[in-house]
Short mmCIF file of C-alpha atoms in Angstrom, two decimals:
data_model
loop_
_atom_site.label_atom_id
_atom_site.label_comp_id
_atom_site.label_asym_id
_atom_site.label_seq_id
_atom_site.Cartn_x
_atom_site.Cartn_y
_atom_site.Cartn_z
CA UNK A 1 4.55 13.02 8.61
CA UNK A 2 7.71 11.80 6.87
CA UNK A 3 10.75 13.52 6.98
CA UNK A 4 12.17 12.05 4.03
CA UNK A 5 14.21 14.24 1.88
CA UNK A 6 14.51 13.79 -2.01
CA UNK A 7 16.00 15.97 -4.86
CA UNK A 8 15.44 17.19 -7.04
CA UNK A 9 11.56 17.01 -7.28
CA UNK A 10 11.70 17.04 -11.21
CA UNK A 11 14.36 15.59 -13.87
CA UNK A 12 13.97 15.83 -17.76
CA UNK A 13 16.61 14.25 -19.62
CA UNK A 14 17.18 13.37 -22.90
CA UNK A 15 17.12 9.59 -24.44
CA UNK A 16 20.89 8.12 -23.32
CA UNK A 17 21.59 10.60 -20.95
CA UNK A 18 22.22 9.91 -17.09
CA UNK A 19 19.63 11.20 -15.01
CA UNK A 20 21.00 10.92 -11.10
CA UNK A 21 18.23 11.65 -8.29
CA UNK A 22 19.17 11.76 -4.18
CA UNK A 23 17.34 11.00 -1.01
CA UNK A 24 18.12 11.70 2.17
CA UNK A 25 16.25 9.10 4.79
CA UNK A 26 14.85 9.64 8.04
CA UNK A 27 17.61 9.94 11.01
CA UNK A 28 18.28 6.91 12.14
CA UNK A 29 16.64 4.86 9.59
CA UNK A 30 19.57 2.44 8.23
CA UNK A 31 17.17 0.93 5.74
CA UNK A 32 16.10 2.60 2.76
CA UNK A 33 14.30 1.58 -0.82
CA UNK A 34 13.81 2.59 -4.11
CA UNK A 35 10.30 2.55 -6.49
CA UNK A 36 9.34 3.35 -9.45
CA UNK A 37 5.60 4.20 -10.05
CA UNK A 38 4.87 4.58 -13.54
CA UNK A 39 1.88 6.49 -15.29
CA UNK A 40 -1.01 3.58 -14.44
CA UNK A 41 -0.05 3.99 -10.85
CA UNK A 42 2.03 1.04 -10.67
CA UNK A 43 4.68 0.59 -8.14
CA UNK A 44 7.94 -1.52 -8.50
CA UNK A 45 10.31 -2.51 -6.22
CA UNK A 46 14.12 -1.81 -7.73
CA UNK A 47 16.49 -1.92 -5.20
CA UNK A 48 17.13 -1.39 -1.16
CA UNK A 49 20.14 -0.61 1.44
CA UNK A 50 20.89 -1.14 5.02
CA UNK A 51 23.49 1.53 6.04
CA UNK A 52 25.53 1.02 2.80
CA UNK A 53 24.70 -2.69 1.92
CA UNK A 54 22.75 -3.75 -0.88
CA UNK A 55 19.80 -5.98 0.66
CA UNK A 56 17.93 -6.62 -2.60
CA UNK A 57 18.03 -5.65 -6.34
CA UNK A 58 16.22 -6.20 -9.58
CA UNK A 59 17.27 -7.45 -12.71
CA UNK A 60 16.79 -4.20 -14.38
CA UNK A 61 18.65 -2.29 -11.80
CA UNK A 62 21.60 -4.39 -11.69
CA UNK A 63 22.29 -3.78 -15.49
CA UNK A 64 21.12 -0.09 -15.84
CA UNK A 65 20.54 1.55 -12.63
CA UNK A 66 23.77 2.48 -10.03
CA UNK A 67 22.70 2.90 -6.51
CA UNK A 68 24.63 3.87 -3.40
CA UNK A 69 23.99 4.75 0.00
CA UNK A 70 27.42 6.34 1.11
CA UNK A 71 28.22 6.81 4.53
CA UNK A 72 27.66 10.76 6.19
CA UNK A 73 26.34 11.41 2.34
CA UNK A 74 22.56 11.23 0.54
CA UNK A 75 21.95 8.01 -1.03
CA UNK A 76 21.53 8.31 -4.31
CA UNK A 77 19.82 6.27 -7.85
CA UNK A 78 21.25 6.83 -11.39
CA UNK A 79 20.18 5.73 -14.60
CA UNK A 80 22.91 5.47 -16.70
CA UNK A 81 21.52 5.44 -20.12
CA UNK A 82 17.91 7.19 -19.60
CA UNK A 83 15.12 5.12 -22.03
CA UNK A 84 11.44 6.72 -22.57
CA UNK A 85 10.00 3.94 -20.47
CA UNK A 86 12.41 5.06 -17.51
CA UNK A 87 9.85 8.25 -17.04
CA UNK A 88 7.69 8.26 -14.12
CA UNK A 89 8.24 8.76 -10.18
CA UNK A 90 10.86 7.57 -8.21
CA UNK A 91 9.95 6.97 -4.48
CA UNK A 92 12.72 6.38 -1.57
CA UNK A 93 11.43 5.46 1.67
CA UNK A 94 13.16 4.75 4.89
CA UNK A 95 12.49 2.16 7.91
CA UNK A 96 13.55 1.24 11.57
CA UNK A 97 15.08 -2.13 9.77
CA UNK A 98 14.21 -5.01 7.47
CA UNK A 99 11.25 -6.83 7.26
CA UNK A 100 7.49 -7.20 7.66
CA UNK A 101 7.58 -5.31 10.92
CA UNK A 102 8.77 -1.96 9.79
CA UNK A 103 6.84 0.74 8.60
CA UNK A 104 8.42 2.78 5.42
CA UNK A 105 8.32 6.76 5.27
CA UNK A 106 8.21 7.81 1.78
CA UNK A 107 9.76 10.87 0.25
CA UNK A 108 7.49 13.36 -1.83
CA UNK A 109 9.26 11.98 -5.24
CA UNK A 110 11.52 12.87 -8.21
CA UNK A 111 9.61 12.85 -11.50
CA UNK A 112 11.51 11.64 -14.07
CA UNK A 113 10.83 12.39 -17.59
CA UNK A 114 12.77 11.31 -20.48
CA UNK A 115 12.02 13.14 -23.69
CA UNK B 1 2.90 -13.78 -6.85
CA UNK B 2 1.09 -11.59 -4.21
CA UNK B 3 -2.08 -10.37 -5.45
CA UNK B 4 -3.43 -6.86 -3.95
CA UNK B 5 -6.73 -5.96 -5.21
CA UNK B 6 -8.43 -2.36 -4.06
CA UNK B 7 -12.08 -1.82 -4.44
CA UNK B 8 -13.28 0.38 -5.63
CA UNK B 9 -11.16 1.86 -8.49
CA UNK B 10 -12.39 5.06 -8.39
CA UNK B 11 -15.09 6.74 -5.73
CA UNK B 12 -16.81 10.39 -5.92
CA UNK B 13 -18.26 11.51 -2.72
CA UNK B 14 -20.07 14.92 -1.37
CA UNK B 15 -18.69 16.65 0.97
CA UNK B 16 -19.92 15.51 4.59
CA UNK B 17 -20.50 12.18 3.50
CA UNK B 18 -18.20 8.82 3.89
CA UNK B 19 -17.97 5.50 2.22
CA UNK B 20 -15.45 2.88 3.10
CA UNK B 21 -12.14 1.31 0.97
CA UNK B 22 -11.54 -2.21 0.62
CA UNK B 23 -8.29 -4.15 0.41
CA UNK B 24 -7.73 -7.99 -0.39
CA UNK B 25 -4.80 -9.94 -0.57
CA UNK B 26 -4.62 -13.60 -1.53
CA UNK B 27 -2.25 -14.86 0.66
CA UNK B 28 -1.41 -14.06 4.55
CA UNK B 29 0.30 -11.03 5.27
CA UNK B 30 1.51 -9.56 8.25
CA UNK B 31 0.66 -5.74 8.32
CA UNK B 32 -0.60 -3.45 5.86
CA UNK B 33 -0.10 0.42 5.43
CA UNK B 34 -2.49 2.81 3.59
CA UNK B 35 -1.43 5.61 2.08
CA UNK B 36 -3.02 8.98 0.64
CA UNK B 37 -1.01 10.30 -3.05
CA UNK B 38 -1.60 14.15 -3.19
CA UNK B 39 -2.23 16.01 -6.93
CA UNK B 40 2.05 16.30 -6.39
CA UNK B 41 2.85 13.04 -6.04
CA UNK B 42 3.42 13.15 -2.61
CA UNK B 43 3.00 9.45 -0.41
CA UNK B 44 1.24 10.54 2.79
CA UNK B 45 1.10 7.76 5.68
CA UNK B 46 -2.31 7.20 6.82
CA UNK B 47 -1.93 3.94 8.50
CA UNK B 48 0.44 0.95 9.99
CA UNK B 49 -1.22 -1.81 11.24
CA UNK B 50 -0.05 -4.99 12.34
CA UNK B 51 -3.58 -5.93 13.25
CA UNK B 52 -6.63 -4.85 14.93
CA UNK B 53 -8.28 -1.32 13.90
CA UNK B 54 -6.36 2.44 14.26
CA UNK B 55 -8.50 5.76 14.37
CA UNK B 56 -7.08 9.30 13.25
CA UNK B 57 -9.67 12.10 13.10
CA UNK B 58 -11.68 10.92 10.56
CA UNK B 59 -9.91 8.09 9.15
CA UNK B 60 -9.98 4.69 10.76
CA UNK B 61 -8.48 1.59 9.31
CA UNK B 62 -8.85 -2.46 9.98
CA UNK B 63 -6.77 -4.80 9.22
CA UNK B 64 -7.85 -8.68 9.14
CA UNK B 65 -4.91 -10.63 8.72
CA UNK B 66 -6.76 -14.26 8.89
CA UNK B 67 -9.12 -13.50 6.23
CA UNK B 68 -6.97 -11.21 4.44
CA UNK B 69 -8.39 -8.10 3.73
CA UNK B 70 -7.94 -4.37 5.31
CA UNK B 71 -10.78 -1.63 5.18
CA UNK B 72 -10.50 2.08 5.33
CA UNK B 73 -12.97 4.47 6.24
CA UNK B 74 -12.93 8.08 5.50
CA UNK B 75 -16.55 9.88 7.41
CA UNK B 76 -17.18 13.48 6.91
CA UNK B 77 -15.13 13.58 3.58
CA UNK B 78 -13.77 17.01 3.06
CA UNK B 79 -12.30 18.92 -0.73
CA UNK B 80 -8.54 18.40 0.80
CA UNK B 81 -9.60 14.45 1.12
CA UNK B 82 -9.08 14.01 -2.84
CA UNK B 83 -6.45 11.71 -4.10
CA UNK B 84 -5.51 8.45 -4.82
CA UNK B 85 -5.45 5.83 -1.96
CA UNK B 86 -3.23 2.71 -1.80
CA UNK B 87 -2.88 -0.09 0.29
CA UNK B 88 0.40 -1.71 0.70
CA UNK B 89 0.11 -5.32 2.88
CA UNK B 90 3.13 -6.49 3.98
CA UNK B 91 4.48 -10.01 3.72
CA UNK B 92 7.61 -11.89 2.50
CA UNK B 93 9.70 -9.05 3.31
CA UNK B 94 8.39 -7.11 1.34
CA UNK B 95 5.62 -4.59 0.45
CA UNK B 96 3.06 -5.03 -2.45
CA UNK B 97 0.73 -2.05 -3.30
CA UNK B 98 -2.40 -2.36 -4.60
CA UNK B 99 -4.00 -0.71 -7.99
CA UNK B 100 -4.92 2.30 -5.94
CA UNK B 101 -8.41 3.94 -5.58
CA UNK B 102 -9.07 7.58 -6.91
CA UNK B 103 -11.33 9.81 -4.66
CA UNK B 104 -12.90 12.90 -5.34
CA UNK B 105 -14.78 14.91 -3.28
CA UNK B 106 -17.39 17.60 -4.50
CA UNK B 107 -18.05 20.26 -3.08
#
């Protein structure tokens, strides 16, 4: 199944602190994404790369979230300032390319929680 | 916005048995995945379709792109089958996942 690497599996932080998780995509895959599923089982979209572009970002993770994709490196999603409501999973997932026509490979998570 | 809507919510099955999920989506979209979300957290691909239906052991999946919907059938449900199930239909660059369904299988 996926190959998708992500560290570290679990993350407790306090409230203001920076909590920094990694993921390493599939070789090969230039594209990768960011989610957050919270505690109902709801996903949301926050932000995705091609090689080290930004392709798409939310609101919220232009003013509180840094995001990078370096090149030869793991790609990598920071909170900056953790809030309670920041707790829940964080998914990265990798595709072929952008678009409709690419499946995404998900990595097993990090779980986030902010005390 | 895109609207994903998985039926049912939550499912309990014997072991041996089978039932079938259901996935609509109110506007056109061009392929759908289902996944399976292990007791860790873990997003395991079941399915990609584009269209048409895929078969893996004893999974198979449909997708209907024209009337917007994909189904997924599990047959012969075993303990390790337990989980939450998601559909995620593609479409405006861009995936949407549904609410999820929660199976559990008894033994």
């Amino acid at each position: 199944n996926s190959k998708v690497i992500q560290t570290p599996r679990y993350l407790v932080k306090g409230q203001g602190q920076k909590a920094k998780m990694r993921c390493i995509p599939e070789k090969g895959h230039p594209v990768v994404f960011w989610y957050q599923q919270n505690k109902n089982n709801e996903f949301k979209f926050l932000i995705n790369f091609q090689n080290q572009e930004v392709l798409q970002q939310i609101d919220m993770t232009e003013k509180r979230f840094s995001a990078e994709c370096p090149s030869n490196s793991p790609c990598s999603l920071e909170i900056q300032s953790s809030e309670a409501g920041d707790s829940a999973l964080y998914l990265c997932a990798s595709s072929l390319s952008w678009g409709d026509s690419y499946e995404q490979y998900f990595g097993p998570g990090t779980r986030l929680t902010v005390l | 916005g895109d609207q994903v809507e998985q039926s049912p919510s939550a499912l309990s099955l014997h072991e041996g048995t089978g039932s079938a999920l259901r996935c609509n989506f109110t506007t056109t979209m061009r392929a759908v995945q289902w996944f399976q979300q292990n007791s860790r957290g873990s997003l395991i691909n079941l399915f990609y379709l584009a269209s048409g239906t895929k078969e893996n052991g004893r999974l198979k999946s449909t997708f209907n792109s024209k009337e917007s919907y994909s189904t997924l059938h599990i047959r012969d449900a075993q303990l390790e089958d337990s989980g939450t199930y998601f559909c995620a239909p593609y479409g405006n660059e861009k995936i949407t996942f549904g609410a999820g369904t929660k199976l559990t299988i008894k033994p």
